[in-house]
XYZ file of N, CA, C and O in Angstrom:
276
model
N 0.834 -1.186 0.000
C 0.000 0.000 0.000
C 0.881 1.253 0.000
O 0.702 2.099 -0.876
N 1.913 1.432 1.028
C 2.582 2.692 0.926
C 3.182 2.720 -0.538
O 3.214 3.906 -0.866
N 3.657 1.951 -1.530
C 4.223 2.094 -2.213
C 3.395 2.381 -3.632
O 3.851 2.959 -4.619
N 2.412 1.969 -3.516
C 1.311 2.572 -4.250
C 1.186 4.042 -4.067
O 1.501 4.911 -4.879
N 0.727 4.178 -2.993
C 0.575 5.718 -2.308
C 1.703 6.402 -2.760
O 1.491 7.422 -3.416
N 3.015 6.018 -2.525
C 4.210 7.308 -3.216
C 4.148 7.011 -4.197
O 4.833 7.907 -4.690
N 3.601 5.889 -5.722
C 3.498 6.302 -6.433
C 2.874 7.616 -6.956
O 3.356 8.533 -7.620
N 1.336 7.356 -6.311
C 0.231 8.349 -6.715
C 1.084 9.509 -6.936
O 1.317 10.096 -7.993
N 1.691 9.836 -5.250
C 1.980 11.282 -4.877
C 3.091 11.639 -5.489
O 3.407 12.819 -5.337
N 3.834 10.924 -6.186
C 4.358 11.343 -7.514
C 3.988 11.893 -8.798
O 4.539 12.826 -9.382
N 2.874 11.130 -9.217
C 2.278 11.640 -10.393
C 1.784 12.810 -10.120
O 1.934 13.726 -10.928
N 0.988 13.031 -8.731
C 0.297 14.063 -8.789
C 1.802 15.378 -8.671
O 2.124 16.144 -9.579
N 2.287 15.302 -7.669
C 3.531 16.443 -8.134
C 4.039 16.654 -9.303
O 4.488 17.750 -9.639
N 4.024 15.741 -9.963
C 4.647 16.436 -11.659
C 3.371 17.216 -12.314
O 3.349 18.256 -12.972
N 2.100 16.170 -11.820
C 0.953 17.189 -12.810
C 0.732 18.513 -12.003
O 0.088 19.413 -12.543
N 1.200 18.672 -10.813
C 0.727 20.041 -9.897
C 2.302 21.159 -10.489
O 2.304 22.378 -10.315
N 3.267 20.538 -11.039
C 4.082 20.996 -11.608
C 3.591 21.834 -12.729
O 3.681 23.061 -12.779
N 3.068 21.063 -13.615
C 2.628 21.886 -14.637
C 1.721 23.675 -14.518
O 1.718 24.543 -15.390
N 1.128 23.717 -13.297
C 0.592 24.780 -12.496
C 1.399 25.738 -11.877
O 1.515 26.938 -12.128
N 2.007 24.959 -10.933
C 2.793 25.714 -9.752
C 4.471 25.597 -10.183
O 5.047 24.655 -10.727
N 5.016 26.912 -9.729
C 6.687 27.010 -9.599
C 7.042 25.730 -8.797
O 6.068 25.002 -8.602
N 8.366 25.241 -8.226
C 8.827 24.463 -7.612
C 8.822 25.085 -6.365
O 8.477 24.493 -5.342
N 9.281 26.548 -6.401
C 9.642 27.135 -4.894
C 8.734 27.706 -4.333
O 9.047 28.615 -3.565
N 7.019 27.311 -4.556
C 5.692 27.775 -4.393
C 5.212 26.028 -4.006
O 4.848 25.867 -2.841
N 5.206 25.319 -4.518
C 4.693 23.827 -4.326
C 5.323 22.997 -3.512
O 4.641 22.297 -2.764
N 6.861 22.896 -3.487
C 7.634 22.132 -2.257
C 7.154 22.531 -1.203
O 6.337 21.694 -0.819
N 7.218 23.303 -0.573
C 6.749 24.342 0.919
C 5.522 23.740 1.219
O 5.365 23.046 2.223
N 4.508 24.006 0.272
C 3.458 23.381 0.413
C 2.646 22.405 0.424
O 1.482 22.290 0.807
N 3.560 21.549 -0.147
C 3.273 19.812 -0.053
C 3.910 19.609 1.232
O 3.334 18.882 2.041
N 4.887 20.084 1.502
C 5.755 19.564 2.957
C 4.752 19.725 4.259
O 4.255 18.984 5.107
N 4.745 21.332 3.872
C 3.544 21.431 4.969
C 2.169 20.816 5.141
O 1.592 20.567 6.199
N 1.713 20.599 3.772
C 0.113 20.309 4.005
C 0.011 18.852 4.411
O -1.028 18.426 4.914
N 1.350 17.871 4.149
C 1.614 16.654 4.451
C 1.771 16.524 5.898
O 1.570 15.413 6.390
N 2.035 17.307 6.498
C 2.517 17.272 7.592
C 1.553 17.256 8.978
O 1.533 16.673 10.062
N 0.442 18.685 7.952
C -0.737 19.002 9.013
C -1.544 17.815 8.876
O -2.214 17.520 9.866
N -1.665 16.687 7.337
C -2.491 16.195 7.267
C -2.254 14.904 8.212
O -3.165 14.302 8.781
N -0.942 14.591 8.282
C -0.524 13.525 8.958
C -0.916 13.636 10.700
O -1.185 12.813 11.575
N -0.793 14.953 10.641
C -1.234 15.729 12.512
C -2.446 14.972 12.712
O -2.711 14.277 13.693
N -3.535 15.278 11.143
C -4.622 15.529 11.672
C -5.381 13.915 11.711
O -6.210 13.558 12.549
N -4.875 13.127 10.631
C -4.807 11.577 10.917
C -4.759 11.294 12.076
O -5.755 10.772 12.577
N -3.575 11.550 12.888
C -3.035 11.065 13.884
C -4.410 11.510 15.256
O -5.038 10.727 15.969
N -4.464 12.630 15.212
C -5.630 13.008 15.975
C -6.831 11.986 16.012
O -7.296 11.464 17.026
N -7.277 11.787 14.600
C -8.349 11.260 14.594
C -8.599 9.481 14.797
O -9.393 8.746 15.384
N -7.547 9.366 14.033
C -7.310 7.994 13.768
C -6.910 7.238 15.321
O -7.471 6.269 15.834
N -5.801 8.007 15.829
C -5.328 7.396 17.111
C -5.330 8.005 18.265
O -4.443 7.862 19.106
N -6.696 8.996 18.436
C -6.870 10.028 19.274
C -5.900 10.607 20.094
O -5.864 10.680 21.322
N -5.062 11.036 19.189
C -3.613 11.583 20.140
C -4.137 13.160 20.253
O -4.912 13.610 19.409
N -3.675 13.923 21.312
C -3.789 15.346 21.682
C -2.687 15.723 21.414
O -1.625 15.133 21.217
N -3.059 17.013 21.412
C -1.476 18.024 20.832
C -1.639 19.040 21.885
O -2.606 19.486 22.503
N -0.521 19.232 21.883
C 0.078 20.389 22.934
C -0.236 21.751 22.440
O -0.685 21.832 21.296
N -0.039 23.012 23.246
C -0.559 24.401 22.501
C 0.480 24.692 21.600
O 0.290 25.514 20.703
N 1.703 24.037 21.753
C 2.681 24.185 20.351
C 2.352 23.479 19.627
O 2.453 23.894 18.473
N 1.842 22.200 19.771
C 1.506 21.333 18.068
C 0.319 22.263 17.453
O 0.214 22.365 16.231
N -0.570 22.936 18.330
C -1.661 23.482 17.922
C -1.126 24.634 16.620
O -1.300 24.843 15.419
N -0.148 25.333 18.153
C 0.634 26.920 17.171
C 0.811 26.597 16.007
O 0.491 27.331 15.072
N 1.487 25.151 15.829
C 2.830 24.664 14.775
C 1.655 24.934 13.702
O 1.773 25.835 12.872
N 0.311 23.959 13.774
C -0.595 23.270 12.412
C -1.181 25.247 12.064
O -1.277 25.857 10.999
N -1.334 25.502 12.892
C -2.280 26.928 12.447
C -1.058 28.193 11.560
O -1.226 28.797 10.500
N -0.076 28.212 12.360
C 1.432 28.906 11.308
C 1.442 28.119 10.221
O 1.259 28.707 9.156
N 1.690 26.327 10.163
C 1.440 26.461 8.988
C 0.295 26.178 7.934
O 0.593 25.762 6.815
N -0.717 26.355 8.218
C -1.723 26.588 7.542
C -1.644 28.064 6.916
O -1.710 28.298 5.710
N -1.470 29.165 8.083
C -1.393 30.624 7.690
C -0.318 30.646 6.379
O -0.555 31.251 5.333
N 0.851 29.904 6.634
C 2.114 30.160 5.442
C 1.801 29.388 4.109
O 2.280 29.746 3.033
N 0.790 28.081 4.277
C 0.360 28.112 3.228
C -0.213 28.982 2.504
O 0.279 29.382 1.448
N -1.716 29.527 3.143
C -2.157 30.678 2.191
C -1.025 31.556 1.757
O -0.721 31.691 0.572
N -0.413 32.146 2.742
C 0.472 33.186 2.224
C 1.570 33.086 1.013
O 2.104 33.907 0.267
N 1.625 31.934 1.157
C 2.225 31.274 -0.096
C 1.742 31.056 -1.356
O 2.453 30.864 -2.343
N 0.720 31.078 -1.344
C 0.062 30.826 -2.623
C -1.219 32.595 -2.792
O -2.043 32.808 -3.682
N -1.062 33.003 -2.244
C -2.124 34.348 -2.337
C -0.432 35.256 -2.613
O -0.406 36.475 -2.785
């Protein structure tokens, strides 16, 4: 399964390539991977986050937009 999965998320980065710069889309796959994995983790394995994991997901949510606006 994971290896399926980094296929996908390969294809889809070259086709999100065709859209986005490199130094606009890295940042933002890193990050949005990151919050999404947070937010798995929350749900999936009811883990709590601290008021810094909180800070961390909401900065980078904010730097996404700002990144792309």
């Amino acid at each position: 399964i994971g290896a399926l999965l980094y296929i996908c998320t390969f294809f889809l980065q070259v086709y999100l390539l065709k859209f986005f710069d490199v130094s606009k889309l890295t940042p933002v796959l890193t990050i949005g991977s990151m919050i999404l994995i947070v937010g798995f983790g929350m749900w999936f394995f009811g883990e709590t986050l601290s008021l810094k994991q909180y800070l961390g997901v909401v900065l980078g949510s904010i730097s996404i937009y700002l990144i792309l606006h």
